[in-house]
mmCIF file of C-alpha atoms in Angstrom:
data_model
loop_
_atom_site.group_PDB
_atom_site.id
_atom_site.type_symbol
_atom_site.label_atom_id
_atom_site.label_comp_id
_atom_site.label_asym_id
_atom_site.label_seq_id
_atom_site.Cartn_x
_atom_site.Cartn_y
_atom_site.Cartn_z
ATOM 1 C CA MET A 73 0.002 -0.116 0.408
ATOM 2 C CA ASN A 74 1.722 2.915 -1.241
ATOM 3 C CA TYR A 75 1.680 6.590 0.241
ATOM 4 C CA ASP A 76 3.263 9.988 0.509
ATOM 5 C CA VAL A 77 2.693 10.035 4.250
ATOM 6 C CA ILE A 78 2.910 7.565 6.673
ATOM 7 C CA VAL A 79 2.262 8.910 9.958
ATOM 8 C CA VAL A 80 2.786 6.330 12.578
ATOM 9 C CA GLY A 81 0.768 7.785 16.405
ATOM 10 C CA GLY A 82 -2.842 7.895 15.844
ATOM 11 C CA GLY A 83 -2.301 10.692 19.099
ATOM 12 C CA ALA A 84 -2.704 14.701 18.934
ATOM 13 C CA ALA A 85 0.821 15.307 17.500
ATOM 14 C CA GLY A 86 0.341 12.393 14.674
ATOM 15 C CA PHE A 87 -3.205 13.726 13.357
ATOM 16 C CA PHE A 88 -1.853 17.830 14.239
ATOM 17 C CA THR A 89 1.146 17.065 11.459
ATOM 18 C CA ALA A 90 -1.426 14.739 8.666
ATOM 19 C CA ILE A 91 -4.011 17.005 8.864
ATOM 20 C CA ASN A 92 -2.211 20.103 8.187
ATOM 21 C CA ALA A 93 0.106 18.279 5.574
ATOM 22 C CA VAL A 94 -2.490 17.247 3.647
ATOM 23 C CA ASP A 95 -4.176 21.573 4.467
ATOM 24 C CA LYS A 96 -1.194 23.139 2.681
ATOM 25 C CA ASN A 97 -0.922 20.517 -0.134
ATOM 26 C CA PRO A 98 -4.226 18.382 -0.953
ATOM 27 C CA ASN A 99 -2.696 16.337 -3.433
ATOM 28 C CA LEU A 100 -0.918 14.552 -0.699
ATOM 29 C CA LYS A 101 -2.198 10.595 0.302
ATOM 30 C CA ILE A 102 -1.515 10.396 3.899
ATOM 31 C CA ALA A 103 -1.968 7.372 6.735
ATOM 32 C CA ILE A 104 -1.960 7.409 10.076
ATOM 33 C CA LEU A 105 -1.030 4.029 11.305
ATOM 34 C CA GLU A 106 -2.703 3.250 15.507
ATOM 35 C CA ARG A 107 -1.123 0.286 16.960
ATOM 36 C CA GLY A 108 -4.654 0.501 19.404
ATOM 37 C CA LYS A 109 -8.605 0.048 18.858
ATOM 38 C CA GLU A 110 -9.430 3.782 18.871
ATOM 39 C CA VAL A 111 -6.960 6.810 18.017
ATOM 40 C CA LEU A 112 -6.181 10.110 20.478
ATOM 41 C CA SER A 113 -7.123 8.177 23.113
ATOM 42 C CA LYS A 114 -4.615 9.975 25.670
ATOM 43 C CA VAL A 115 -6.592 13.228 24.359
ATOM 44 C CA ARG A 116 -9.915 11.356 25.473
ATOM 45 C CA ILE A 117 -8.551 11.882 29.216
ATOM 46 C CA SER A 118 -6.585 14.322 29.134
ATOM 47 C CA GLY A 119 -7.579 17.448 31.969
ATOM 48 C CA GLY A 120 -9.748 15.151 33.585
ATOM 49 C CA GLY A 121 -12.450 14.674 30.325
ATOM 50 C CA ARG A 122 -12.129 18.244 28.985
ATOM 51 C CA CYS A 123 -8.766 18.684 27.408
ATOM 52 C CA ASN A 124 -6.643 20.643 28.455
ATOM 53 C CA VAL A 125 -5.336 22.154 24.846
ATOM 54 C CA THR A 126 -3.036 24.964 25.817
ATOM 55 C CA HIS A 127 -1.898 27.635 28.205
ATOM 56 C CA ALA A 128 -2.189 31.319 27.606
ATOM 57 C CA GLU A 129 0.696 32.239 27.238
ATOM 58 C CA PHE A 130 1.928 34.140 24.779
ATOM 59 C CA MET A 131 6.068 34.983 24.945
ATOM 60 C CA PRO A 132 8.030 32.231 23.425
ATOM 61 C CA ASN A 133 10.481 32.838 25.339
ATOM 62 C CA ASP A 134 8.478 32.871 28.576
ATOM 63 C CA LEU A 135 6.690 29.335 27.055
ATOM 64 C CA THR A 136 10.174 27.504 26.855
ATOM 65 C CA LYS A 137 10.076 28.025 30.689
ATOM 66 C CA ASN A 138 7.742 25.651 31.151
ATOM 67 C CA TYR A 139 9.903 22.718 29.760
ATOM 68 C CA PRO A 140 12.576 20.755 31.903
ATOM 69 C CA ARG A 141 13.832 19.319 28.566
ATOM 70 C CA GLY A 142 13.378 21.444 25.061
ATOM 71 C CA GLU A 143 13.487 24.384 26.540
ATOM 72 C CA LYS A 144 16.404 25.793 24.267
ATOM 73 C CA GLU A 145 14.941 23.630 21.690
ATOM 74 C CA LEU A 146 11.413 25.421 21.135
ATOM 75 C CA ARG A 147 12.441 29.020 20.817
ATOM 76 C CA GLY A 148 12.224 29.039 17.634
ATOM 77 C CA PRO A 149 9.466 27.044 17.284
ATOM 78 C CA PHE A 150 7.577 28.867 19.198
ATOM 79 C CA HIS A 151 8.194 31.588 17.022
ATOM 80 C CA THR A 152 6.620 30.230 14.013
ATOM 81 C CA PHE A 153 3.805 28.024 15.549
ATOM 82 C CA MET A 154 2.481 29.322 19.660
ATOM 83 C CA THR A 155 -0.601 29.430 21.353
ATOM 84 C CA GLY A 156 -2.476 31.551 20.166
ATOM 85 C CA ASP A 157 -1.987 29.970 16.389
ATOM 86 C CA THR A 158 -3.006 27.176 18.425
ATOM 87 C CA MET A 159 -6.088 28.644 19.379
ATOM 88 C CA ALA A 160 -6.860 30.078 16.439
ATOM 89 C CA TRP A 161 -6.235 26.727 14.267
ATOM 90 C CA PHE A 162 -8.906 24.971 16.578
ATOM 91 C CA GLU A 163 -11.788 28.369 16.365
ATOM 92 C CA GLU A 164 -11.264 28.493 12.904
ATOM 93 C CA ARG A 165 -12.985 25.051 12.418
ATOM 94 C CA GLY A 166 -15.423 25.488 14.597
ATOM 95 C CA VAL A 167 -13.938 24.643 18.643
ATOM 96 C CA PRO A 168 -14.534 27.676 20.195
ATOM 97 C CA LEU A 169 -11.882 28.057 22.987
ATOM 98 C CA LYS A 170 -11.342 29.610 26.502
ATOM 99 C CA ILE A 171 -9.164 30.317 29.367
ATOM 100 C CA GLU A 172 -9.709 29.327 32.887
ATOM 101 C CA GLU A 173 -7.998 32.059 35.510
ATOM 102 C CA ASP A 174 -4.733 30.069 35.893
ATOM 103 C CA GLY A 175 -4.149 30.176 32.060
ATOM 104 C CA ARG A 176 -5.010 26.642 31.430
ATOM 105 C CA VAL A 177 -6.821 26.802 27.991
ATOM 106 C CA PHE A 178 -10.090 24.971 27.142
ATOM 107 C CA PRO A 179 -12.684 23.945 24.487
ATOM 108 C CA VAL A 180 -15.808 25.958 26.063
ATOM 109 C CA SER A 181 -17.645 22.561 25.747
ATOM 110 C CA ASP A 182 -15.606 21.403 28.598
ATOM 111 C CA SER A 183 -15.541 18.051 26.309
ATOM 112 C CA SER A 184 -12.097 16.435 25.036
ATOM 113 C CA GLU A 185 -14.994 14.519 22.584
ATOM 114 C CA SER A 186 -14.897 18.082 20.785
ATOM 115 C CA ILE A 187 -11.261 18.206 19.858
ATOM 116 C CA ILE A 188 -11.157 15.127 18.521
ATOM 117 C CA ASP A 189 -14.460 15.257 16.530
ATOM 118 C CA CYS A 190 -12.152 17.838 15.087
ATOM 119 C CA PHE A 191 -9.778 15.358 13.988
ATOM 120 C CA LEU A 192 -11.704 13.212 13.130
ATOM 121 C CA LYS A 193 -13.815 15.316 11.084
ATOM 122 C CA GLU A 194 -10.806 17.162 9.232
ATOM 123 C CA ALA A 195 -9.492 13.876 8.964
ATOM 124 C CA ARG A 196 -12.563 12.776 6.631
ATOM 125 C CA ILE A 197 -12.469 15.800 4.696
ATOM 126 C CA HIS A 198 -8.972 15.139 3.804
ATOM 127 C CA GLN A 199 -9.392 11.828 3.082
ATOM 128 C CA ILE A 200 -6.299 10.444 5.264
ATOM 129 C CA ASP A 201 -6.571 6.564 5.412
ATOM 130 C CA VAL A 202 -7.111 6.064 9.309
ATOM 131 C CA LYS A 203 -5.900 2.290 10.228
ATOM 132 C CA THR A 204 -6.465 1.111 13.677
ATOM 133 C CA ASN A 205 -5.097 -1.778 15.020
ATOM 134 C CA HIS A 206 -1.590 -1.679 13.210
ATOM 135 C CA ALA A 207 0.657 -2.144 15.340
ATOM 136 C CA VAL A 208 4.544 -1.382 13.748
ATOM 137 C CA LYS A 209 6.638 -3.692 13.631
ATOM 138 C CA GLU A 210 9.663 -2.608 11.859
ATOM 139 C CA PHE A 211 10.423 -0.072 9.344
ATOM 140 C CA GLN A 212 13.527 -0.012 7.054
ATOM 141 C CA LYS A 213 14.564 2.881 4.218
ATOM 142 C CA SER A 214 14.739 1.558 0.390
ATOM 143 C CA SER A 215 16.153 3.243 -2.182
ATOM 144 C CA ASP A 216 13.626 6.404 -2.741
ATOM 145 C CA CYS A 217 11.175 5.702 0.125
ATOM 146 C CA TRP A 218 10.060 4.108 3.625
ATOM 147 C CA GLU A 219 8.653 0.567 4.096
ATOM 148 C CA VAL A 220 6.622 0.363 7.505
ATOM 149 C CA HIS A 221 5.884 -3.167 8.393
ATOM 150 C CA THR A 222 3.228 -3.964 10.809
ATOM 151 C CA SER A 223 1.093 -6.420 12.025
ATOM 152 C CA LYS A 224 -1.394 -6.424 9.475
ATOM 153 C CA GLY A 225 0.973 -5.852 6.312
ATOM 154 C CA MET A 226 3.215 -4.168 4.274
ATOM 155 C CA PHE A 227 2.822 0.369 3.788
ATOM 156 C CA LYS A 228 5.729 2.498 1.647
ATOM 157 C CA ALA A 229 6.382 6.244 1.798
ATOM 158 C CA LYS A 230 8.616 9.057 1.086
ATOM 159 C CA TYR A 231 7.787 10.057 4.037
ATOM 160 C CA LEU A 232 7.772 9.527 7.601
ATOM 161 C CA VAL A 233 6.753 10.778 10.715
ATOM 162 C CA ALA A 234 7.297 8.913 14.125
ATOM 163 C CA ALA A 235 4.146 10.562 16.546
ATOM 164 C CA THR A 236 4.458 7.404 18.711
ATOM 165 C CA GLY A 237 4.811 8.958 22.250
ATOM 166 C CA SER A 238 6.134 6.915 24.986
ATOM 167 C CA ASN A 239 6.258 3.443 23.196
ATOM 168 C CA PRO A 240 9.144 1.549 23.886
ATOM 169 C CA LYS A 241 9.064 -0.298 21.057
ATOM 170 C CA ILE A 242 9.166 2.289 18.309
ATOM 171 C CA TRP A 243 11.992 3.567 21.029
ATOM 172 C CA THR A 244 14.147 0.874 20.051
ATOM 173 C CA LEU A 245 12.941 0.022 16.332
ATOM 174 C CA LEU A 246 15.133 3.824 15.986
ATOM 175 C CA ASP A 247 17.719 2.544 18.800
ATOM 176 C CA GLN A 248 18.492 -0.384 16.650
ATOM 177 C CA LYS A 249 18.691 1.767 13.352
ATOM 178 C CA PHE A 250 18.261 4.755 13.086
ATOM 179 C CA HIS A 251 18.636 7.184 15.951
ATOM 180 C CA LYS A 252 19.870 7.330 20.136
ATOM 181 C CA THR A 253 17.164 7.522 22.630
ATOM 182 C CA VAL A 254 17.559 8.407 25.865
ATOM 183 C CA ALA A 255 15.951 5.602 28.237
ATOM 184 C CA PRO A 256 12.152 7.037 29.767
ATOM 185 C CA VAL A 257 11.450 8.195 33.305
ATOM 186 C CA PRO A 258 8.381 9.507 34.570
ATOM 187 C CA SER A 259 7.749 12.725 34.498
ATOM 188 C CA LEU A 260 4.571 14.573 36.128
ATOM 189 C CA PHE A 261 3.534 12.413 38.833
ATOM 190 C CA THR A 262 2.423 12.622 43.110
ATOM 191 C CA PHE A 263 4.715 12.016 46.218
ATOM 192 C CA ASN A 264 3.795 9.221 48.481
ATOM 193 C CA CYS A 265 4.082 9.732 52.046
ATOM 194 C CA LYS A 266 2.885 8.617 55.287
ATOM 195 C CA ASP A 267 2.986 11.142 57.661
ATOM 196 C CA SER A 268 0.933 11.595 60.484
ATOM 197 C CA ARG A 269 0.703 15.758 60.107
ATOM 198 C CA ILE A 270 -1.094 15.695 57.247
ATOM 199 C CA LYS A 271 -2.496 11.493 57.052
ATOM 200 C CA ASN A 272 -6.492 13.164 58.234
ATOM 201 C CA LEU A 273 -6.056 15.982 55.563
ATOM 202 C CA PRO A 274 -7.242 15.359 52.713
ATOM 203 C CA GLY A 275 -8.107 17.303 50.414
ATOM 204 C CA ILE A 276 -6.253 20.555 52.341
ATOM 205 C CA ALA A 277 -4.797 22.999 49.633
ATOM 206 C CA THR A 278 -2.219 25.967 50.328
ATOM 207 C CA HIS A 279 0.126 27.924 48.557
ATOM 208 C CA ALA A 280 3.726 26.865 50.067
ATOM 209 C CA SER A 281 7.243 26.352 48.690
ATOM 210 C CA VAL A 282 8.647 23.093 48.342
ATOM 211 C CA LYS A 283 12.445 21.855 48.610
ATOM 212 C CA VAL A 284 14.345 18.151 47.989
ATOM 213 C CA LYS A 285 16.585 17.964 50.088
ATOM 214 C CA GLY A 286 20.463 16.973 49.140
ATOM 215 C CA THR A 287 19.426 18.749 45.819
ATOM 216 C CA LYS A 288 18.332 21.813 44.167
ATOM 217 C CA LEU A 289 15.308 21.004 43.467
ATOM 218 C CA LYS A 290 12.761 23.499 44.389
ATOM 219 C CA SER A 291 9.346 24.910 42.779
ATOM 220 C CA GLU A 292 6.885 26.815 44.743
ATOM 221 C CA GLY A 293 2.508 27.212 44.412
ATOM 222 C CA PRO A 294 -0.239 25.106 45.320
ATOM 223 C CA VAL A 295 0.466 21.601 47.941
ATOM 224 C CA LEU A 296 -2.495 19.777 47.677
ATOM 225 C CA ILE A 297 -2.216 17.153 50.557
ATOM 226 C CA THR A 298 -4.142 13.406 49.116
ATOM 227 C CA HIS A 299 -4.995 10.540 50.653
ATOM 228 C CA TRP A 300 -1.996 8.810 49.201
ATOM 229 C CA GLY A 301 0.739 12.045 49.624
ATOM 230 C CA LEU A 302 1.298 15.605 48.430
ATOM 231 C CA SER A 303 0.415 16.882 45.057
ATOM 232 C CA GLY A 304 -0.591 20.377 43.253
ATOM 233 C CA PRO A 305 0.787 22.669 41.152
ATOM 234 C CA ALA A 306 4.068 22.868 43.185
ATOM 235 C CA ILE A 307 4.931 19.063 43.797
ATOM 236 C CA LEU A 308 4.139 18.145 40.307
ATOM 237 C CA LYS A 309 6.630 20.292 38.912
ATOM 238 C CA LEU A 310 8.942 19.550 40.889
ATOM 239 C CA SER A 311 8.510 16.305 39.546
ATOM 240 C CA ALA A 312 9.137 17.974 35.919
ATOM 241 C CA TRP A 313 12.555 18.814 36.787
ATOM 242 C CA GLY A 314 13.263 16.057 38.677
ATOM 243 C CA ALA A 315 11.810 12.876 36.554
ATOM 244 C CA ILE A 316 15.372 11.839 35.838
ATOM 245 C CA GLU A 317 16.887 13.021 39.625
ATOM 246 C CA LEU A 318 13.940 11.522 41.254
ATOM 247 C CA HIS A 319 13.721 8.740 38.811
ATOM 248 C CA ALA A 320 17.903 7.588 40.211
ATOM 249 C CA LYS A 321 16.577 7.535 43.603
ATOM 250 C CA ALA A 322 14.418 5.156 43.237
ATOM 251 C CA TYR A 323 11.396 7.401 44.862
ATOM 252 C CA LYS A 324 12.743 7.402 47.807
ATOM 253 C CA PHE A 325 13.916 10.863 49.072
ATOM 254 C CA GLU A 326 13.101 13.537 51.725
ATOM 255 C CA ILE A 327 11.654 17.296 50.726
ATOM 256 C CA GLU A 328 11.178 20.374 52.656
ATOM 257 C CA ILE A 329 7.495 22.373 52.861
ATOM 258 C CA ASN A 330 7.210 25.991 53.780
ATOM 259 C CA TRP A 331 3.639 26.312 54.543
ATOM 260 C CA LEU A 332 4.609 30.273 54.433
ATOM 261 C CA HIS A 333 6.088 30.129 51.259
ATOM 262 C CA GLU A 334 8.440 32.932 51.769
ATOM 263 C CA GLN A 335 9.319 33.392 55.291
ATOM 264 C CA THR A 336 12.027 32.482 57.379
ATOM 265 C CA SER A 337 11.864 30.251 60.421
ATOM 266 C CA GLU A 338 13.386 33.749 62.052
ATOM 267 C CA GLU A 339 10.026 35.345 60.436
ATOM 268 C CA ALA A 340 7.644 33.478 62.123
ATOM 269 C CA PHE A 341 9.298 32.854 65.340
ATOM 270 C CA ILE A 342 8.922 36.412 65.715
ATOM 271 C CA GLY A 343 5.708 36.400 64.882
ATOM 272 C CA LEU A 344 4.652 33.619 66.648
ATOM 273 C CA GLN A 345 5.981 35.821 69.535
ATOM 274 C CA GLU A 346 4.026 38.206 68.489
ATOM 275 C CA LEU A 347 0.567 36.475 68.164
ATOM 276 C CA LYS A 348 1.999 35.606 72.182
ATOM 277 C CA ARG A 349 1.372 38.705 73.282
ATOM 278 C CA GLN A 350 -1.701 39.770 71.410
ATOM 279 C CA TYR A 351 -3.561 37.169 72.265
ATOM 280 C CA THR A 352 -2.592 35.939 75.572
ATOM 281 C CA LYS A 353 -6.386 34.187 77.048
ATOM 282 C CA GLN A 354 -6.569 32.488 73.217
ATOM 283 C CA TYR A 355 -6.021 28.591 72.869
ATOM 284 C CA ALA A 356 -3.179 28.678 70.087
ATOM 285 C CA PHE A 357 -4.873 25.508 69.092
ATOM 286 C CA LYS A 358 -8.050 26.879 68.123
ATOM 287 C CA TYR A 359 -7.868 30.043 65.891
ATOM 288 C CA ALA A 360 -5.645 29.228 61.863
ATOM 289 C CA GLN A 361 -2.765 31.988 61.986
ATOM 290 C CA PHE A 362 -1.169 32.701 58.005
ATOM 291 C CA ASP A 363 -4.230 32.475 56.727
ATOM 292 C CA LEU A 364 -3.141 28.905 57.019
ATOM 293 C CA PRO A 365 -6.983 26.907 56.790
ATOM 294 C CA LYS A 366 -7.267 25.803 60.076
ATOM 295 C CA ARG A 367 -6.719 21.615 59.726
ATOM 296 C CA LEU A 368 -3.323 22.216 59.255
ATOM 297 C CA TRP A 369 -2.716 24.816 60.987
ATOM 298 C CA GLN A 370 -3.563 22.364 63.905
ATOM 299 C CA SER A 371 -1.973 20.372 63.163
ATOM 300 C CA LEU A 372 0.707 21.446 63.477
ATOM 301 C CA VAL A 373 0.364 22.972 66.434
ATOM 302 C CA ILE A 374 0.293 19.592 67.794
ATOM 303 C CA ALA A 375 3.472 18.991 65.740
ATOM 304 C CA SER A 376 5.177 20.886 68.061
ATOM 305 C CA GLY A 377 3.905 19.933 71.661
ATOM 306 C CA ILE A 378 1.443 22.128 71.974
ATOM 307 C CA THR A 379 -1.934 20.515 73.076
ATOM 308 C CA GLU A 380 -4.852 22.257 72.418
ATOM 309 C CA GLN A 381 -5.935 23.622 75.942
ATOM 310 C CA THR A 382 -2.250 25.426 75.983
ATOM 311 C CA ARG A 383 -3.155 29.502 75.612
ATOM 312 C CA TRP A 384 -0.489 31.741 74.380
ATOM 313 C CA ALA A 385 0.842 33.088 77.523
ATOM 314 C CA ASP A 386 1.749 29.869 78.131
ATOM 315 C CA LEU A 387 3.491 28.974 75.026
ATOM 316 C CA LYS A 388 7.236 28.481 76.718
ATOM 317 C CA LYS A 389 10.061 29.969 74.110
ATOM 318 C CA GLU A 390 11.028 26.305 73.062
ATOM 319 C CA GLN A 391 7.389 25.535 71.701
ATOM 320 C CA LEU A 392 7.738 28.973 69.503
ATOM 321 C CA ARG A 393 10.137 27.490 68.065
ATOM 322 C CA LYS A 394 9.437 23.914 66.989
ATOM 323 C CA LEU A 395 6.218 25.443 65.428
ATOM 324 C CA ALA A 396 8.699 27.430 63.872
ATOM 325 C CA THR A 397 10.137 25.269 62.263
ATOM 326 C CA GLN A 398 6.904 23.141 61.317
ATOM 327 C CA LEU A 399 5.985 26.112 59.858
ATOM 328 C CA THR A 400 8.553 26.782 57.438
ATOM 329 C CA GLU A 401 10.974 23.619 57.598
ATOM 330 C CA SER A 402 8.574 20.823 57.571
ATOM 331 C CA LYS A 403 9.940 17.836 56.489
ATOM 332 C CA PHE A 404 8.103 14.553 54.399
ATOM 333 C CA SER A 405 9.881 11.982 54.081
ATOM 334 C CA ILE A 406 8.595 10.647 50.347
ATOM 335 C CA ASN A 407 8.300 7.199 49.842
ATOM 336 C CA GLY A 408 7.452 6.678 45.697
ATOM 337 C CA LYS A 409 4.810 8.249 43.540
ATOM 338 C CA SER A 410 1.790 7.795 42.021
ATOM 339 C CA THR A 411 0.784 9.162 38.331
ATOM 340 C CA PHE A 412 -1.013 12.025 38.013
ATOM 341 C CA LYS A 413 -4.582 11.341 37.238
ATOM 342 C CA GLU A 414 -4.307 9.719 34.381
ATOM 343 C CA GLU A 415 -1.917 11.860 32.357
ATOM 344 C CA PHE A 416 0.992 9.446 31.706
ATOM 345 C CA VAL A 417 3.652 11.834 30.691
ATOM 346 C CA THR A 418 7.971 10.767 30.138
ATOM 347 C CA ALA A 419 11.097 12.124 30.292
ATOM 348 C CA GLY A 420 13.435 10.528 27.115
ATOM 349 C CA GLY A 421 13.034 9.871 23.721
ATOM 350 C CA VAL A 422 14.985 10.745 20.469
ATOM 351 C CA ILE A 423 18.146 12.697 21.073
ATOM 352 C CA LEU A 424 17.339 16.112 20.643
ATOM 353 C CA GLN A 425 20.440 17.032 18.653
ATOM 354 C CA GLU A 426 20.143 14.603 15.740
ATOM 355 C CA VAL A 427 16.798 16.905 14.871
ATOM 356 C CA ASN A 428 16.793 19.673 12.700
ATOM 357 C CA PHE A 429 14.180 22.262 14.910
ATOM 358 C CA LYS A 430 14.103 24.060 11.975
ATOM 359 C CA THR A 431 11.757 21.541 10.151
ATOM 360 C CA PHE A 432 11.487 19.155 13.016
ATOM 361 C CA GLU A 433 13.444 16.087 10.285
ATOM 362 C CA SER A 434 16.019 14.027 11.121
ATOM 363 C CA LYS A 435 19.353 15.004 10.756
ATOM 364 C CA THR A 436 20.457 11.821 10.000
ATOM 365 C CA HIS A 437 18.041 9.881 7.387
ATOM 366 C CA GLN A 438 16.229 12.126 5.356
ATOM 367 C CA ASN A 439 12.307 12.403 4.858
ATOM 368 C CA LEU A 440 12.276 10.914 8.827
ATOM 369 C CA PHE A 441 10.056 13.093 10.950
ATOM 370 C CA PHE A 442 9.146 13.481 14.814
ATOM 371 C CA THR A 443 6.515 15.286 16.329
ATOM 372 C CA GLY A 444 5.297 14.996 19.639
ATOM 373 C CA GLU A 445 6.369 13.491 22.539
ATOM 374 C CA ILE A 446 8.489 10.777 20.701
ATOM 375 C CA LEU A 447 11.247 13.853 21.278
ATOM 376 C CA ASN A 448 13.223 14.259 24.635
ATOM 377 C CA ILE A 449 10.930 16.832 25.252
ATOM 378 C CA ASP A 450 8.429 16.708 28.718
ATOM 379 C CA ALA A 451 6.782 20.130 29.937
ATOM 380 C CA ILE A 452 4.951 20.298 33.225
ATOM 381 C CA THR A 453 1.580 20.136 33.995
ATOM 382 C CA GLY A 454 -0.858 22.872 32.221
ATOM 383 C CA GLY A 455 -1.820 22.598 28.445
ATOM 384 C CA PHE A 456 1.702 22.709 27.829
ATOM 385 C CA ASN A 457 2.523 18.727 26.468
ATOM 386 C CA PHE A 458 -0.012 19.916 23.892
ATOM 387 C CA GLN A 459 1.430 22.394 22.725
ATOM 388 C CA ASN A 460 4.904 20.826 21.715
ATOM 389 C CA ALA A 461 2.596 18.547 19.834
ATOM 390 C CA TRP A 462 0.748 21.285 18.045
ATOM 391 C CA THR A 463 3.745 23.162 17.112
ATOM 392 C CA SER A 464 6.414 20.219 16.199
ATOM 393 C CA GLY A 465 3.115 18.726 13.638
ATOM 394 C CA TYR A 466 2.348 21.802 12.424
ATOM 395 C CA ILE A 467 6.253 22.164 11.337
ATOM 396 C CA ALA A 468 6.366 18.884 10.296
ATOM 397 C CA ALA A 469 3.277 19.285 8.247
ATOM 398 C CA CYS A 470 4.556 22.577 6.124
ATOM 399 C CA THR A 471 7.833 20.294 5.505
ATOM 400 C CA LEU A 472 5.926 17.455 4.431
ATOM 401 C CA ALA A 473 3.978 19.677 2.314
ATOM 402 C CA GLU A 474 6.768 22.048 0.691
ATOM 403 C CA LYS A 475 9.116 19.162 0.496
ATOM 404 C CA SER A 476 6.296 17.306 -1.898
ATOM 405 C CA LEU A 477 5.519 20.298 -4.038
ATOM 406 C CA GLU A 478 8.941 21.229 -5.108
ATOM 407 C CA GLU A 479 9.915 17.454 -5.611
ATOM 408 C CA LYS A 480 6.561 17.540 -8.244
ATOM 409 C CA LYS A 481 7.486 21.019 -9.084
ATOM 410 C CA ASN A 482 10.864 19.551 -10.416
ATOM 411 C CA THR A 483 9.872 16.572 -11.992
ATOM 412 C CA ASN A 484 7.897 18.276 -14.072
#
């Protein structure tokens, strides 16, 4: 079965590449090969089923700062196609979007089906062959085309796009013959932690600073206490930036949380002394201070050796010191990780030095392209991983269309 372009991988990056390529050159005959029963399955579950399409950050250099791996490489591509272009692309195809307070961008419908329906409709309009249950067994380069062997047959095409995300089989195939890859490790995960201070506080969230002891890893933002430990943007940022380092530690490490965000232990101590003078007759346990959630405050008070019946006036200097430490330097032992919701993101993939980021074409194998998460690029949560899929897919598509048109012109 002969095509102009074969896209391996029926996910976000694969569909975006195929649709834009045929949009730029309607004469292209394109097939998408998907190993699963369904296409776009990751899109369906992303953002809790709402699909966090992108993030409302409109400066390319600022946008790149959300990518632990790929920051430098994406600077140029984001000047070509980024957030505003993504939003316009979907709006033009009948998918209105909205920006939420935290900057995340979703379909107005609050349903990932809007994105999936849009892609499937575009694929039908452009007569793209979408083939499911086609697991790729091997691909090889012959003189003038790529041969792709799947569980259901052999396909040939001038251009091959690998958009398979973190599929280990494809990474192995690439590693054997074509490109070096960085072994995958999880990114974007929550921390497992059993600690009496947070055991009965699931659902509580507050702004805090977090650092991993013995490393340079630190972050700030909302911290969410869960049934299994700690989550929220501050923790997820740490997991992304520390993906390789925390994997090397087998996810056993110690973190320090400053529940007061920027206050030092000494500043907290001074603040507590002032509270002691101000509320002499009140029970320290009863009313939360420093704008902390009440139950978290009470847990930290108990952890400092202060009983529920202790008045502020009766607090000893040593107790105030302990409470100041609990507020600003709470140490927690982390033992393991959990996947964030159902979104599984990995660090690792095709090494970036072997890819031309003006075209997303391989530097070593002509007419081989990489889009999306198959590259060693990953981001923090908030729509940034999808933006990498859209940008890489669009630029690869433009290159494919241009090359094929140029070729046709030369043969005529």
